[in-house]
Coordinates of C-alpha atoms in Angstrom, one line a residue:
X1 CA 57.2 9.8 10.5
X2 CA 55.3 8.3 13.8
X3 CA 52.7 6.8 11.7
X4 CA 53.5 6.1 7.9
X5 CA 51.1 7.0 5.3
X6 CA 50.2 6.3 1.5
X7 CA 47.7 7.2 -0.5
X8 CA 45.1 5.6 -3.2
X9 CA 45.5 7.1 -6.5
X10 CA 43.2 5.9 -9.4
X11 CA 44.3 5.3 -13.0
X12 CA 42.3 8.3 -14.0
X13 CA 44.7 10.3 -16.2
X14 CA 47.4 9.2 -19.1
X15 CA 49.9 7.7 -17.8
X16 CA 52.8 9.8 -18.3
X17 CA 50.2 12.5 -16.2
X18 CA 49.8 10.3 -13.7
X19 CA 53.5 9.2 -13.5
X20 CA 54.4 13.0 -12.7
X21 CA 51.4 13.3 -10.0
X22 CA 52.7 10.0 -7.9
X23 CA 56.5 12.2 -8.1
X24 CA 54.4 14.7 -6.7
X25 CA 53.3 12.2 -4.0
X26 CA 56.5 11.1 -3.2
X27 CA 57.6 14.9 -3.2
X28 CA 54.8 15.6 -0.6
X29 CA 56.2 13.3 1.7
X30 CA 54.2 10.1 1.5
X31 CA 55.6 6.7 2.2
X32 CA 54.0 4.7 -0.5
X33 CA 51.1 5.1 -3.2
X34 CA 48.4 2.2 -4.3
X35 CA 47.3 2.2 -7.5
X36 CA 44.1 0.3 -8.3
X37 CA 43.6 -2.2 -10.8
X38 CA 40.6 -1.4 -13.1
X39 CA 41.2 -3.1 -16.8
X40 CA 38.2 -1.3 -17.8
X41 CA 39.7 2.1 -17.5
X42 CA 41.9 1.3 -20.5
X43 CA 44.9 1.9 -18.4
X44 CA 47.3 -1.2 -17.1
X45 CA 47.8 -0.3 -13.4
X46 CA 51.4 -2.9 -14.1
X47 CA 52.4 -0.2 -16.8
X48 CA 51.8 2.8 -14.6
X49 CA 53.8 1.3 -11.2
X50 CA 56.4 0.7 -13.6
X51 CA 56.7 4.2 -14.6
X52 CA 56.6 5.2 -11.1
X53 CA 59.2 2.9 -10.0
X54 CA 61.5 4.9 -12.3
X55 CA 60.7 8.1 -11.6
X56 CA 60.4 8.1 -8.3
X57 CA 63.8 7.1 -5.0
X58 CA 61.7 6.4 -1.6
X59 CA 58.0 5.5 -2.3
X60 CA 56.6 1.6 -1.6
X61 CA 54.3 1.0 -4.8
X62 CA 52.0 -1.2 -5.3
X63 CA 48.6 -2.3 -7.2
X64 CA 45.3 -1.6 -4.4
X65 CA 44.4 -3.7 -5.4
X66 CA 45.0 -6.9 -8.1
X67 CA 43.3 -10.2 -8.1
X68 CA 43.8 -13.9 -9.1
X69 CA 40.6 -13.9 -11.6
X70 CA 41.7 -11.9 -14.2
X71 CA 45.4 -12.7 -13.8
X72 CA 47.6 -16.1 -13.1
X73 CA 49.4 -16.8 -10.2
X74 CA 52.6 -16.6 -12.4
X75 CA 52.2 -13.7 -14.0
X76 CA 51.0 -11.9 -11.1
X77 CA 54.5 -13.2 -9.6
X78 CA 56.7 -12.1 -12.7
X79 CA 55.2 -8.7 -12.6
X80 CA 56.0 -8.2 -9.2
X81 CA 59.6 -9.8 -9.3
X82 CA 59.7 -7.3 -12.5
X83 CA 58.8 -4.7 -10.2
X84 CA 61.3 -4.9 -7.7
X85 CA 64.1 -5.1 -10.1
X86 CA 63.2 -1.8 -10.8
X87 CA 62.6 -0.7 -7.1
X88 CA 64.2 -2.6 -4.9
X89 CA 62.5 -3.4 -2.0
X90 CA 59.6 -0.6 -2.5
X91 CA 57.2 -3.3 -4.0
X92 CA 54.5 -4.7 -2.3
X93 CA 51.7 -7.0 -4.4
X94 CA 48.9 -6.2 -3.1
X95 CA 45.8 -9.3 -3.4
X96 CA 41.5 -9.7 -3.2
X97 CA 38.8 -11.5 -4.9
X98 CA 38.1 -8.5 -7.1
X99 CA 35.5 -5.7 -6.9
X100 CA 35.6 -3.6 -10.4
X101 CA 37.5 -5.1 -12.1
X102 CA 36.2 -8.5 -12.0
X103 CA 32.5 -7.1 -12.2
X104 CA 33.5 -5.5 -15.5
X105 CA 35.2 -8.6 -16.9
X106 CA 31.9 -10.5 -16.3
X107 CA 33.9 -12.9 -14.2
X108 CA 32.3 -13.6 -10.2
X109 CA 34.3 -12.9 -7.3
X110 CA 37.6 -15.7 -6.3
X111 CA 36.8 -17.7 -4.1
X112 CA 38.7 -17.4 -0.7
X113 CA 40.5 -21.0 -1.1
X114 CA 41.3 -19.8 -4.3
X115 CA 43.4 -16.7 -3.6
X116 CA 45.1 -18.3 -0.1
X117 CA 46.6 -20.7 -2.8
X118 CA 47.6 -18.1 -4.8
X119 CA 48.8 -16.5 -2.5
X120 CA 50.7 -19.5 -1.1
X121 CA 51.8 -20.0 -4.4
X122 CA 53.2 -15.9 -5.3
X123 CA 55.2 -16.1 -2.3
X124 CA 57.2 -19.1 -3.1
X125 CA 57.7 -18.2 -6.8
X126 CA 58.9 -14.5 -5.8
X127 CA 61.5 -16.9 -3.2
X128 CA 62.4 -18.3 -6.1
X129 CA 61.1 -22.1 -4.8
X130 CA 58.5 -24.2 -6.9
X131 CA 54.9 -23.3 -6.3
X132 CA 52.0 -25.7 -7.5
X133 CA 49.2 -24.5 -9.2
X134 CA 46.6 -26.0 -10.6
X135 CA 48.2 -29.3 -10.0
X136 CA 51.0 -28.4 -12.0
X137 CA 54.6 -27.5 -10.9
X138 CA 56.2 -23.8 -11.7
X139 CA 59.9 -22.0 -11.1
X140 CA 60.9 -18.5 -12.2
X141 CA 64.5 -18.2 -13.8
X142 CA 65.1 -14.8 -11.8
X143 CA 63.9 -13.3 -8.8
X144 CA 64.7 -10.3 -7.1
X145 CA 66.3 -9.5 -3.4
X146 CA 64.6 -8.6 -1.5
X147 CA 61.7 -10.4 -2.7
X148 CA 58.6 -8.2 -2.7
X149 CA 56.0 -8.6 -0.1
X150 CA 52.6 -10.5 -1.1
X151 CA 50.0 -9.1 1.5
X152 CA 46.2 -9.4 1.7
X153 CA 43.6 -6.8 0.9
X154 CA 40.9 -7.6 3.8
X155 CA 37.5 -6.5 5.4
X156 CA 35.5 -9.5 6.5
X157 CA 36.6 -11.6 9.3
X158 CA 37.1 -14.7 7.1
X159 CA 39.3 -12.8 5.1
X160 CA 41.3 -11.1 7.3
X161 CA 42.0 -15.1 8.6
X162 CA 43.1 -15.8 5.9
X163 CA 45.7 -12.9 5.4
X164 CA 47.5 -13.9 8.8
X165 CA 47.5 -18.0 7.6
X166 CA 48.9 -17.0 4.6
X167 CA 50.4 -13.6 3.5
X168 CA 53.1 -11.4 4.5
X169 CA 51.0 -8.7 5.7
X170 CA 47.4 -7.6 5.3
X171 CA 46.0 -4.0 3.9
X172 CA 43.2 -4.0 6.8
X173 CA 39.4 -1.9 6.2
X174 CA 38.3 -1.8 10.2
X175 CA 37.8 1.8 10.4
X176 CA 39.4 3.9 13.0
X177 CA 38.0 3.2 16.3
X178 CA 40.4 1.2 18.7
X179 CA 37.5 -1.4 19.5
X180 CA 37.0 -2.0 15.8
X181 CA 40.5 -2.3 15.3
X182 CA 41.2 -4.5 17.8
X183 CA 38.0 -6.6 16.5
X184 CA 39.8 -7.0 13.2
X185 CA 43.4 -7.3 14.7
X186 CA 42.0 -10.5 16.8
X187 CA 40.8 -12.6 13.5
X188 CA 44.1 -11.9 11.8
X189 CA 45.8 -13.4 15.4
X190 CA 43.4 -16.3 14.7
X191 CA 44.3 -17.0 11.4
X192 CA 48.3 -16.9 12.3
X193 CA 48.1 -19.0 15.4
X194 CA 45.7 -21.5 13.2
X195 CA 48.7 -21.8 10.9
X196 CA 51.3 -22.3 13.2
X197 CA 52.6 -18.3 12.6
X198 CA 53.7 -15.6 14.9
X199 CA 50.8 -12.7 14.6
X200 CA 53.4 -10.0 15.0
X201 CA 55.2 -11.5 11.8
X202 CA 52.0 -10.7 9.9
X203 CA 52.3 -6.9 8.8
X204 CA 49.7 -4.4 8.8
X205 CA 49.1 -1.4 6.7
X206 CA 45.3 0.2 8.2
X207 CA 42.8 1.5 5.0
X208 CA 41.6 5.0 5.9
X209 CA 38.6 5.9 4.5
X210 CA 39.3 10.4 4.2
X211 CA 37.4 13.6 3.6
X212 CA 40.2 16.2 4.4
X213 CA 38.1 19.3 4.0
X214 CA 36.0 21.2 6.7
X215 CA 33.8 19.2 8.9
X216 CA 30.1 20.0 7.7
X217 CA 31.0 18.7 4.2
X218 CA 33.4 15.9 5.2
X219 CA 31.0 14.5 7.3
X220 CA 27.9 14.1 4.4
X221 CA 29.7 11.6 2.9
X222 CA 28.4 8.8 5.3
X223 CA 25.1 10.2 4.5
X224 CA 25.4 9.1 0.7
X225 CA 25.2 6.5 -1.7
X226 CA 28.4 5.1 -3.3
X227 CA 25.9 4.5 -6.5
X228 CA 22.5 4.0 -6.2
X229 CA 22.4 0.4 -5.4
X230 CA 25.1 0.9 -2.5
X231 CA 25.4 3.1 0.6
X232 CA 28.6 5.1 0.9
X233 CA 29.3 2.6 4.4
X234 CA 28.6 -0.5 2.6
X235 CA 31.4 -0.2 -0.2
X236 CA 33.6 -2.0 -1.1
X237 CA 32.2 -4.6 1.6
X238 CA 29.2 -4.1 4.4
X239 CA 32.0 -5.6 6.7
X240 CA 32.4 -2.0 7.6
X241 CA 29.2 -2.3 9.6
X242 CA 30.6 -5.1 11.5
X243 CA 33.3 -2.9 12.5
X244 CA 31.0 -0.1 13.3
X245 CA 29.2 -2.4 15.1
X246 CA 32.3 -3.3 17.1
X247 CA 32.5 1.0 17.6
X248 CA 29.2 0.6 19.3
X249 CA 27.0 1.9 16.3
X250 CA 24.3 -0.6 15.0
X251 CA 23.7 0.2 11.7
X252 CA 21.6 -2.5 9.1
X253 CA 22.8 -3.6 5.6
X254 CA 19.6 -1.8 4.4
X255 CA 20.4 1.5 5.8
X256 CA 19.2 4.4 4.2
X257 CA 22.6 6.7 5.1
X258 CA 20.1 10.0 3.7
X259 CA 18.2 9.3 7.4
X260 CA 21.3 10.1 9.4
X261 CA 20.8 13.0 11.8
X262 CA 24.0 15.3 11.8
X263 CA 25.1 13.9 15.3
X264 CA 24.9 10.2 14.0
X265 CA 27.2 11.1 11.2
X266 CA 29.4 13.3 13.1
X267 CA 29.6 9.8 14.8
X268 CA 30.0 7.6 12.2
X269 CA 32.5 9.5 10.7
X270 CA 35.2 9.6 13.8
X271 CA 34.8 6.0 14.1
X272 CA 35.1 5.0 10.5
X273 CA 38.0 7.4 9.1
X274 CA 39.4 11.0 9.1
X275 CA 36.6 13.1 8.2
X276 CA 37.5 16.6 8.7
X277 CA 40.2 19.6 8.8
X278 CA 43.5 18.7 8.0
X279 CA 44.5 19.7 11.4
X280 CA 42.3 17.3 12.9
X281 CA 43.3 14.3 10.6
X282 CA 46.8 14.5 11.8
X283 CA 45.8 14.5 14.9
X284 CA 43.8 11.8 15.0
X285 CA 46.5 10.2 13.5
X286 CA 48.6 10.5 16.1
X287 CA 45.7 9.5 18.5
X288 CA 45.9 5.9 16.8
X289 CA 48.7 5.4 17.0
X290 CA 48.5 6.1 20.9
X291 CA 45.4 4.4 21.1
X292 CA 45.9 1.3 18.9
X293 CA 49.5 1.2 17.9
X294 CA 48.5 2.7 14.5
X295 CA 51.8 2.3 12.5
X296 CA 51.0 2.2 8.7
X297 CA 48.0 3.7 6.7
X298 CA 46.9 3.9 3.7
X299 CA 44.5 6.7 3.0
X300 CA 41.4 5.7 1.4
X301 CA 40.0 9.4 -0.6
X302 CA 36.0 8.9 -0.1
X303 CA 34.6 9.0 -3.9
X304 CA 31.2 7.8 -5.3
X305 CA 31.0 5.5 -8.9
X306 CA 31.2 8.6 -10.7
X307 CA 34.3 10.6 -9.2
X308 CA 36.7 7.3 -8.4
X309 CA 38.7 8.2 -11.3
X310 CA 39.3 11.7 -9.8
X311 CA 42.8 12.2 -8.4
X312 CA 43.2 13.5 -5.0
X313 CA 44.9 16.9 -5.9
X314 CA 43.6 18.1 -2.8
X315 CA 44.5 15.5 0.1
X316 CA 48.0 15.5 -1.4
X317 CA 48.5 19.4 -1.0
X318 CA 47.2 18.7 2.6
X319 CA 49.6 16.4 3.6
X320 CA 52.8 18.3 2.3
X321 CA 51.1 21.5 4.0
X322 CA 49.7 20.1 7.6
X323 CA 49.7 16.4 7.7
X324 CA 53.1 15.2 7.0
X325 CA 54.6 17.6 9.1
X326 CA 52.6 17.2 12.1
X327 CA 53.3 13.5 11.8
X328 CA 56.9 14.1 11.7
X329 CA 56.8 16.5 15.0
X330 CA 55.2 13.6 16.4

């Protein structure tokens, strides 16, 4: 593939369903699937990458995403030494604050010095050294080779300085326009050179916000609310209007997206994802990756509160059909 791509699916059938639908993933031709972590759901995202790690030969798995609130360092390390016993180096652990999950728990938000020593902490314990935590000192009998790869889930800048002091890689929300991009891209170089890092060791897997259908309906989701508290553009962060910003579109916090005129959309929509045809997704695939050196992404299905637990039948039959193999003709 020129550009490798993976795909969000949500916990939002029995597991043993959902096992067979990320096969089908894999089947389709993806390179990896997220899975997210929602406790609320009933359904252990842990329990359901496990499944997939054994029923499935190529695809990178991994949690999109977990967080340090609702789970310790250690036992987020376990689970993903667990993990890649089972797939050997097709695990990634994917970290934030929390969104969901947390929210539902009735727990606020980790603090950013918080999860960089988690972090810090998950990548020596899956190395098999002794992390400290909480003051206290902890070692894993076993670890797995290779060890799996502890990134960053990041939209704002601080966060995104933080993936490149102190994670293997960041899962980056920028949007698709090369200035945004290389907006984001330049915080994450911050945060590496501020620790001492090479920026190009930091990996990078690009979040892709999609609507693969035709382009008068793809392009109405900007101009909605993700629930009725929160435009469409500001979840899961209003960092996306930074990056729009970046694009050349000034768009407030408060924005009513029902007020966009069907050019500012059309707009909005080319800068922030793939929002169209299937036939035009892959190619402006292939654009980033010409433009920006667009390597990795992981597409992002656009949902609202109500349809996140949908899965996204559709998107996958439109990558095994047009997507994937326009990406592999390059």
């Amino acid at each position: 593939m020129t550009v490798k791509v993976d795909i969000r699916v949500p916990v939002g059938r029995p597991l043993p369903e959902l096992t067979k639908f990320i096969v089908s993933c894999e089947e389709a031709g993806f390179n990896g699937v997220g899975v997210h972590d929602h406790h609320h759901s009933g359904r252990d995202v842990y329990s359901a990458l496990t499944l997939a790690a054994a029923a499935t030969s190529k695809l990178q798995l991994y949690p999109a995403t977990t967080n340090t609130v609702t789970r310790h360092p250690l036992v987020l390390a376990a689970i993903a030494n667990s993990l890649a016993e089972i797939g050997p180096g097709r695990v990634l652990l994917t970290l934030a604050p929390g969104f969901l999950s947390v929210e539902k728990a009735g727990r606020p938000q980790g603090r950013r010095e918080q999860l960089g020593e988690a972090v810090t902490a998950i990548r020596r314990l899956v190395a098999g050294e002794t992390a400290t935590v909480d003051g206290h000192e902890i070692k894993m009998n076993n670890v797995a080779k290779p060890a799996p790869g502890i990134f960053v889930l990041a939209a704002g800048p601080k966060m995104l300085e933080l993936a490149g002091e102190v994670a293997d890689g960041v899962v980056m929300l920028a949007g698709l326009h090369p200035d945004s991009i290389e907006a984001a891209r330049s915080h994450v170089r911050a945060g590496a050179l501020r620790a001492g890092r090479a920026p190009e060791s930091v990996q990078e897997i690009l979040i892709v916000p999609t609507a693969i259908e035709p382009f008068d309906t793809a392009r109405e989701w900007v101009r909605r609310y993700f629930r009725p508290d929160k435009p469409f553009l500001n979840y899961p962060s209003t960092a996306n209007l930074r990056w729009l910003r970046a694009a050349g579109l000034d768009i407030p916090e408060d924005h009513d997206p029902t007020a966009f005129t069907a050019a500012q959309a059309k707009e909005i929509s080319e800068a922030f994802g793939l929002f169209g045809p299937a036939e035009y997704c892959a190619e402006r695939l292939l654009q980033a990756r010409e433009e920006s050196g667009v390597e990795h992404v992981f597409f992002f299905p656009s949902h609202t509160a109500e349809s996140g637990y949908d899965l996204p039948e559709a998107d996958v039959a439109a990558f095994a059909d047009v997507i994937g193999p326009r990406l592999a003709a390059g």
